XYZ file of C-alpha atoms in Angstrom:
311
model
C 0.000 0.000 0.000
C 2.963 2.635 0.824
C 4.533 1.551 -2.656
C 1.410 2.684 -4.484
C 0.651 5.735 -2.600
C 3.744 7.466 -2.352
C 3.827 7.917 -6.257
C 0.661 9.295 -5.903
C 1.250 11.663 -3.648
C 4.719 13.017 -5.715
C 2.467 13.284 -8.899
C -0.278 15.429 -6.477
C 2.981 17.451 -5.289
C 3.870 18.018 -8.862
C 0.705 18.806 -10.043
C 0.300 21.797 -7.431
C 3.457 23.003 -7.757
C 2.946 23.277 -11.323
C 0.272 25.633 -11.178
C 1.547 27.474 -7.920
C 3.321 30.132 -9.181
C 0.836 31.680 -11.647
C -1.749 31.179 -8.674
C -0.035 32.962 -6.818
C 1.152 36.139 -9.000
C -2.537 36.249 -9.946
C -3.540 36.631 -6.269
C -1.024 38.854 -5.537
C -1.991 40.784 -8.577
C -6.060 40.547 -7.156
C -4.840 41.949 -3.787
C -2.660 44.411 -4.931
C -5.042 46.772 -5.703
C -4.994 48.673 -2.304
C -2.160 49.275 -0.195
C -4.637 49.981 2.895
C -4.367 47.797 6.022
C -7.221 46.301 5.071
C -5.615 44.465 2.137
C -2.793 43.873 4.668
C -4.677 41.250 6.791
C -5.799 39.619 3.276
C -2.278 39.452 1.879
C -1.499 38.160 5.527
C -3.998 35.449 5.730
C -3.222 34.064 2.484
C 0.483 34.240 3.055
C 1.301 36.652 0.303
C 2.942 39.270 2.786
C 6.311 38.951 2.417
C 7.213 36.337 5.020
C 7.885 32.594 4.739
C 5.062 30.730 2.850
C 2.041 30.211 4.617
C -0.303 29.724 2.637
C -2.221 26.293 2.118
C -2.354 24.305 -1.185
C -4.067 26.132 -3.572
C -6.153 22.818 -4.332
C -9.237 24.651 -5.528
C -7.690 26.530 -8.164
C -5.363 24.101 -9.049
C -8.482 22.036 -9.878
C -10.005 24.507 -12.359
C -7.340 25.182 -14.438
C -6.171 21.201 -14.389
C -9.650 20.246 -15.413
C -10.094 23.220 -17.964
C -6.850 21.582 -19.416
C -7.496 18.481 -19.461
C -10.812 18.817 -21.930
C -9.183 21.258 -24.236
C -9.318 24.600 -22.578
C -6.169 27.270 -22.602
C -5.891 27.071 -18.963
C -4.521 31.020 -18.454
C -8.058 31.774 -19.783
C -9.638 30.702 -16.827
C -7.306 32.155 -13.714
C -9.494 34.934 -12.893
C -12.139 31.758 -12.211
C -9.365 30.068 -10.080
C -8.052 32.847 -8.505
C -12.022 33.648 -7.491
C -12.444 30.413 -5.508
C -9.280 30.926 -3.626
C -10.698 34.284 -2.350
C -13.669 32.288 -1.606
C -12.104 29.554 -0.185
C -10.002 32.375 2.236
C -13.093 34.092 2.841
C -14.932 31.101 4.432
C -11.360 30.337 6.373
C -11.194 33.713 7.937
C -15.041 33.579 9.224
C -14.629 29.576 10.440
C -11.688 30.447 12.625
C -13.772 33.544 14.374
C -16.433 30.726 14.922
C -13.518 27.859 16.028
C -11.999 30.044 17.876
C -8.657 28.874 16.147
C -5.733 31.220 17.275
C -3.220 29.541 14.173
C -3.938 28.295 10.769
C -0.080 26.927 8.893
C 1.786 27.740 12.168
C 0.861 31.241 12.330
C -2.063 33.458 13.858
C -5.189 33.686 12.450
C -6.463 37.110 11.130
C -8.746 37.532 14.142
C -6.298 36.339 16.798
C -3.943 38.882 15.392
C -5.980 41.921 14.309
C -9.296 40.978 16.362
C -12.677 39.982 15.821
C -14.312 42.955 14.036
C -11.456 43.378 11.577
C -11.703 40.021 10.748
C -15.120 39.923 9.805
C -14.903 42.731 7.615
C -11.450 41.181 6.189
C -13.677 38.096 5.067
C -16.242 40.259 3.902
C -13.696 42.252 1.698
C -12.321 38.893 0.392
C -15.770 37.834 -1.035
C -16.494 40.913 -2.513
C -12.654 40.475 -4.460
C -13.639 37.283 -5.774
C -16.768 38.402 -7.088
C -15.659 41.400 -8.647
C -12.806 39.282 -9.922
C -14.526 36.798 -11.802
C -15.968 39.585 -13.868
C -12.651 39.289 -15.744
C -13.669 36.148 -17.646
C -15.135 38.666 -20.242
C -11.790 39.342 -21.863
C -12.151 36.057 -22.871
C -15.458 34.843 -22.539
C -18.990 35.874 -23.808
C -21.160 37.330 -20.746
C -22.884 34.131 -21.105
C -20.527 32.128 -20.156
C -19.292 34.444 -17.668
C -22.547 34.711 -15.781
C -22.675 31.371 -15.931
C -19.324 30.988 -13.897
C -20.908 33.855 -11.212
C -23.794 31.568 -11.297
C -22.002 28.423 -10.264
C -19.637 30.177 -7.763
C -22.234 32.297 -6.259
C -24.540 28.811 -5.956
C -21.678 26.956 -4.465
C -20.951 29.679 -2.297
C -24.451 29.809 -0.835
C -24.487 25.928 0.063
C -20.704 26.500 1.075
C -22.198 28.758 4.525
C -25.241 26.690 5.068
C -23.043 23.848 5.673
C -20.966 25.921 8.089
C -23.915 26.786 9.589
C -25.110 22.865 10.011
C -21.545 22.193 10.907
C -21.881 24.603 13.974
C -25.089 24.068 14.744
C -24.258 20.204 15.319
C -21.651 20.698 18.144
C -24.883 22.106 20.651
C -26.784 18.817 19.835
C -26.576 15.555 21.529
C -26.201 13.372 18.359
C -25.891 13.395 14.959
C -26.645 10.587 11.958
C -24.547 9.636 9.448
C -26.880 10.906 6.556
C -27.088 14.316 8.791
C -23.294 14.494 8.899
C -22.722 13.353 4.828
C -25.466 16.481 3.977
C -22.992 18.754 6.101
C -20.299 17.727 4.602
C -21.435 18.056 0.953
C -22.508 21.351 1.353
C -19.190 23.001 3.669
C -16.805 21.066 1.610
C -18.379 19.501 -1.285
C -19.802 22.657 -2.936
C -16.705 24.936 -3.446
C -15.047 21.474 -4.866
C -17.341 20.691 -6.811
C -17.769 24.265 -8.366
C -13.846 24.217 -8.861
C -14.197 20.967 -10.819
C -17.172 22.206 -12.810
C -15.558 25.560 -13.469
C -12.704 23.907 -15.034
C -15.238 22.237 -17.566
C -17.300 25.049 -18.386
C -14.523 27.414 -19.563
C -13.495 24.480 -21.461
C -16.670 24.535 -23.093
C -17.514 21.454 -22.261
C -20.854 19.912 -23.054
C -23.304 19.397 -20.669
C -22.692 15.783 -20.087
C -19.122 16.123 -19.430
C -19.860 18.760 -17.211
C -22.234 16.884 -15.341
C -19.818 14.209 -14.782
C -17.634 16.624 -13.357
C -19.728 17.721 -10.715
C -20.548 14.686 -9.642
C -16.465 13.970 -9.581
C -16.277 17.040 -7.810
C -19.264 16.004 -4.907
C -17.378 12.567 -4.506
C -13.882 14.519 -4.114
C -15.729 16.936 -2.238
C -17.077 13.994 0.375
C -13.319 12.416 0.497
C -11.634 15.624 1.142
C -13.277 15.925 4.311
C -13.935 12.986 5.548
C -9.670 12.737 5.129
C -9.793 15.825 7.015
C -11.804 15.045 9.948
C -9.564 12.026 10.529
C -6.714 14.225 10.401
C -8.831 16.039 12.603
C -8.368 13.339 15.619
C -5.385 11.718 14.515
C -3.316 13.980 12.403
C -0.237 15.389 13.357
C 0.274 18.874 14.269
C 3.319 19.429 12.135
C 1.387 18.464 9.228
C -2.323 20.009 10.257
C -1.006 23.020 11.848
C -3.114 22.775 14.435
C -3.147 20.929 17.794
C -3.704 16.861 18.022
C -7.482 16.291 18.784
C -8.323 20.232 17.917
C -11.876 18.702 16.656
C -12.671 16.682 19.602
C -11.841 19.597 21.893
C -13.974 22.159 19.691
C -17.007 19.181 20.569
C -17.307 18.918 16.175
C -19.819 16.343 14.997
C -17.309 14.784 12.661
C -17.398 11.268 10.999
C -15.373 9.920 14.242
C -17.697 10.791 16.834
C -20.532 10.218 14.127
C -18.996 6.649 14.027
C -18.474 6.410 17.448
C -22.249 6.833 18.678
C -23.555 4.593 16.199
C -20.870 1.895 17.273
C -21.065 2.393 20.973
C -22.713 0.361 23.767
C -24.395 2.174 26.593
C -21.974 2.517 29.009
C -19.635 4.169 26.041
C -22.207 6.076 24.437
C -23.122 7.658 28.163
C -19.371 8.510 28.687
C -18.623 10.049 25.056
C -21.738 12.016 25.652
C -21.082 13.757 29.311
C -17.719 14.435 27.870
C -19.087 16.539 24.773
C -21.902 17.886 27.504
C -19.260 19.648 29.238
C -18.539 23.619 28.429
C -15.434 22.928 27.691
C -13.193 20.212 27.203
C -9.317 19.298 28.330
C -6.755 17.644 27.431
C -7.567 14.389 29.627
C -10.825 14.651 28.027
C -9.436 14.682 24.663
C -7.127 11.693 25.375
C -10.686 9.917 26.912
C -12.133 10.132 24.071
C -9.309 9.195 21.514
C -9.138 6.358 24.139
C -12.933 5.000 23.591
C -12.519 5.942 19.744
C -9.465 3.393 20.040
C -11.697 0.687 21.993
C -14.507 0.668 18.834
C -12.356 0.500 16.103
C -13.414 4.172 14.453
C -10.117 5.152 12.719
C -9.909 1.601 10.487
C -14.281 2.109 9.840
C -13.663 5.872 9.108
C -10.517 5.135 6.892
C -12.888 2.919 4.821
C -15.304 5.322 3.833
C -12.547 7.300 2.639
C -11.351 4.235 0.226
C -14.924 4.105 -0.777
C -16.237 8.030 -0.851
């Protein structure tokens, strides 16, 4: 299993850094346009402010302009489209960490830790509002059809991309939640922006409707693998690879697949312990370590790893 995945994981690497460097000079470009302090904590939070690299992998753009590629599109034609669901993509980061509470994101502080709440709410704001005006730029090389057609599909992914976050939050006050409860989350806080990244990339190839319908359901399936990898990283991951602290999920009380797993695998006695733990206001590090513990006892990381092989 290593032998096959490492190669996989070089051609990923390559892939990425391939289309890095013109992501990035087209960001920098996009946020270059005001040399306020308010474009400060933008250029900050994407990592684009001078400093060592911070900034995460660019997946989401990467995606558009591979797929546009790949079905016979002139992939440069279609950056304003990738460099819009990065701003996007930033945009929803910088409002989740007010509402996680996360003080670093890639080993560094997050905008609201650093420049406080307020400011970071209008620095998210001020991101969407970039990647919509950006996207605008398709007309140099696309009819306004097509290019309201990309606002469409950004603008729809977008809107399914916060009610998500809002399910997402709303399940860490409840007792339980389902599996089918947790997949709908999922589709719409992760799935949406990936699939509209994927289905970008095929309309400004001018693909036909069939091919781009296959691509969004690609994108949904990548979409539901993304972060169902992620919530295992979540409880397991390392912090020199997440950036964030082991078990950050389990202490912010998320519904993710593990606990999801979890209650539906538990016996009483387990199911009456995971759930006073999660009742509390606030959980510890012993608490954390409790729960991994019980996690360990039902077997979730090997059932949780297999919906990844199959998502």
């Amino acid at each position: 299993m290593i032998h096959r995945q490492e190669p996989l994981a070089a051609d990923a690497a390559r892939v990425l850094a391939r289309f890095r460097t013109p992501i990035d000079v087209a960001l920098g470009e996009s946020l270059a346009l005001d040399a306020s302090p308010l474009y400060d904590m933008l250029r900050f939070h994407i990592g684009l402010d001078g400093e060592a690299a911070a900034g995460g992998k660019a997946l989401r753009p990467t995606l558009c302009l591979l797929v546009c590629e790949a079905l016979g599109g002139h992939w440069p034609h279609a950056m304003p489209a990738a460099v819009s669901l990065e701003l996007v993509h930033n945009f929803s980061l910088i409002h989740d960490d007010i509402q996680d509470e996360d003080l670093e994101r890639h080993h560094r502080p997050t905008v609201w830790a650093k420049w406080g709440v307020a400011q970071a709410i209008n620095a998210g704001d001020a991101m969407f509002c970039l990647a919509t005006l950006h996207l605008e730029t398709l007309r140099a090389h696309f009819d306004d059809t097509m290019a309201m057609d990309a606002v469409s599909l950004l603008h729809e992914a977008t809107r399914e991309m916060i009610q998500g976050q809002y399910l997402d939050v709303s399940f860490e006050v409840v007792p339980e939640v389902g599996l089918d409860d947790y997949l709908r989350m999922i589709s719409y806080k992760t799935g949406a922006l990936l699939r509209a990244s994927i289905e970008l990339g095929a309309l400004l190839a001018k693909a036909d409707h069939a091919t781009r319908q296959s691509c969004r359901r690609f994108g949904e399936a990548t979409g539901r693998l993304f972060q169902i990898k992620d919530d295992i990283l979540g409880v397991w991951g390392l912090s020199e690879v997440t950036g964030k602290p082991v078990g950050t999920d389990i202490k912010r009380k998320k519904k993710s697949l593990p606990i999801v797993i979890a209650l539906s695998k538990a016996a009483p006695a387990e199911r009456r312990a995971l759930q006073s733990i999660y009742g509390q206001d606030t959980l510890s590090d012993a608490d954390v370590a409790n729960v991994q513990d019980i996690f360990g006892q039902l077997g979730v990381q090997p059932v949780a790893q297999t919906m990844a092989n199959d998502a």
